[in-house]
Amino acid sequence: MSTLENTVSMMKTLPETDLLEIQSFTRKLFQRRESEAADEAVGKFLKPMSREDIMKNIEIAEQEIADGKYRSADEVFNELEHRYRL
């Protein structure tokens, strides 16, 4: 008997409340697997970074913000609301 067949035969004897718990657990497990797969897929496109690299990038970003090279999301959304009369 395969693992699936064995599992299904055991589940046939369970009450509905237990089946609902199993369904909830299975859904959570599936969502976690989906998240892990997505993380792995994204990770293939990102270069590995050390803590020092991350901290350096943060410092550069903070300086660029201070220099006015970027606008806050609030500014951008306000401009879009005004431009398109939202």
Tab-separated table of C-alpha atoms in Angstrom:
chain	number	residue	atom	x	y	z
A	1	MET	CA	0.000	0.000	0.000
A	2	SER	CA	1.411	3.415	-0.969
A	3	THR	CA	1.766	6.254	1.495
A	4	LEU	CA	-1.144	8.080	-0.125
A	5	GLU	CA	-3.406	5.033	-0.056
A	6	ASN	CA	-2.497	4.335	3.563
A	7	THR	CA	-3.166	7.939	4.555
A	8	VAL	CA	-6.516	8.033	2.758
A	9	SER	CA	-7.634	4.766	4.345
A	10	MET	CA	-6.833	6.133	7.820
A	11	MET	CA	-8.589	9.414	7.085
A	12	LYS	CA	-11.789	7.614	6.086
A	13	THR	CA	-12.310	6.663	9.725
A	14	LEU	CA	-11.865	10.169	11.135
A	15	PRO	CA	-14.716	12.472	12.161
A	16	GLU	CA	-15.396	15.632	10.161
A	17	THR	CA	-13.801	17.909	12.796
A	18	ASP	CA	-10.496	16.047	12.504
A	19	LEU	CA	-10.682	16.192	8.726
A	20	LEU	CA	-11.148	19.959	8.900
A	21	GLU	CA	-8.036	20.238	11.065
A	22	ILE	CA	-6.083	18.125	8.599
A	23	GLN	CA	-7.342	20.281	5.750
A	24	SER	CA	-6.242	23.443	7.553
A	25	PHE	CA	-2.816	21.985	8.304
A	26	THR	CA	-2.403	20.816	4.705
A	27	ARG	CA	-3.336	24.273	3.411
A	28	LYS	CA	-0.731	25.906	5.686
A	29	LEU	CA	1.897	23.371	4.658
A	30	PHE	CA	1.134	23.976	0.986
A	31	GLN	CA	1.348	27.763	1.432
A	32	ARG	CA	4.704	27.395	3.189
A	33	ARG	CA	6.015	25.230	0.346
A	34	GLU	CA	4.802	27.816	-2.189
A	35	SER	CA	6.589	30.574	-0.271
A	36	GLU	CA	9.795	28.556	-0.075
A	37	ALA	CA	9.646	27.851	-3.822
A	38	ALA	CA	9.086	31.544	-4.567
A	39	ASP	CA	11.980	32.530	-2.296
A	40	GLU	CA	14.220	30.017	-4.037
A	41	ALA	CA	13.190	31.281	-7.488
A	42	VAL	CA	13.856	34.903	-6.538
A	43	GLY	CA	17.133	33.904	-4.910
A	44	LYS	CA	18.435	32.629	-8.242
A	45	PHE	CA	18.384	36.192	-9.567
A	46	LEU	CA	19.974	37.877	-6.558
A	47	LYS	CA	23.673	37.940	-5.864
A	48	PRO	CA	24.764	36.703	-2.445
A	49	MET	CA	25.397	39.611	-0.079
A	50	SER	CA	27.291	39.798	3.159
A	51	ARG	CA	26.095	41.818	6.131
A	52	GLU	CA	28.700	44.439	5.236
A	53	ASP	CA	27.346	44.686	1.670
A	54	ILE	CA	23.812	45.177	2.970
A	55	MET	CA	24.893	47.845	5.459
A	56	LYS	CA	26.881	49.654	2.750
A	57	ASN	CA	23.845	49.640	0.436
A	58	ILE	CA	21.697	51.062	3.236
A	59	GLU	CA	24.213	53.853	3.857
A	60	ILE	CA	24.312	54.688	0.136
A	61	ALA	CA	20.502	54.718	-0.061
A	62	GLU	CA	20.223	56.961	3.003
A	63	GLN	CA	22.734	59.399	1.501
A	64	GLU	CA	20.914	59.441	-1.840
A	65	ILE	CA	17.655	60.166	-0.024
A	66	ALA	CA	19.327	62.974	1.925
A	67	ASP	CA	20.697	64.376	-1.360
A	68	GLY	CA	17.159	64.505	-2.760
A	69	LYS	CA	17.708	61.871	-5.427
A	70	TYR	CA	14.536	60.051	-4.395
A	71	ARG	CA	11.051	61.075	-3.304
A	72	SER	CA	8.939	59.442	-0.649
A	73	ALA	CA	6.090	57.183	-1.682
A	74	ASP	CA	3.671	59.711	-0.155
A	75	GLU	CA	4.968	62.420	-2.485
A	76	VAL	CA	4.639	60.179	-5.522
A	77	PHE	CA	1.104	59.064	-4.613
A	78	ASN	CA	0.012	62.626	-3.869
A	79	GLU	CA	1.314	63.731	-7.257
A	80	LEU	CA	-0.534	60.882	-8.980
A	81	GLU	CA	-3.748	61.734	-7.123
A	82	HIS	CA	-3.434	65.361	-8.177
A	83	ARG	CA	-2.476	64.591	-11.773
A	84	TYR	CA	-5.254	62.059	-12.356
A	85	ARG	CA	-7.783	63.648	-9.981
A	86	LEU	CA	-8.167	60.489	-7.922
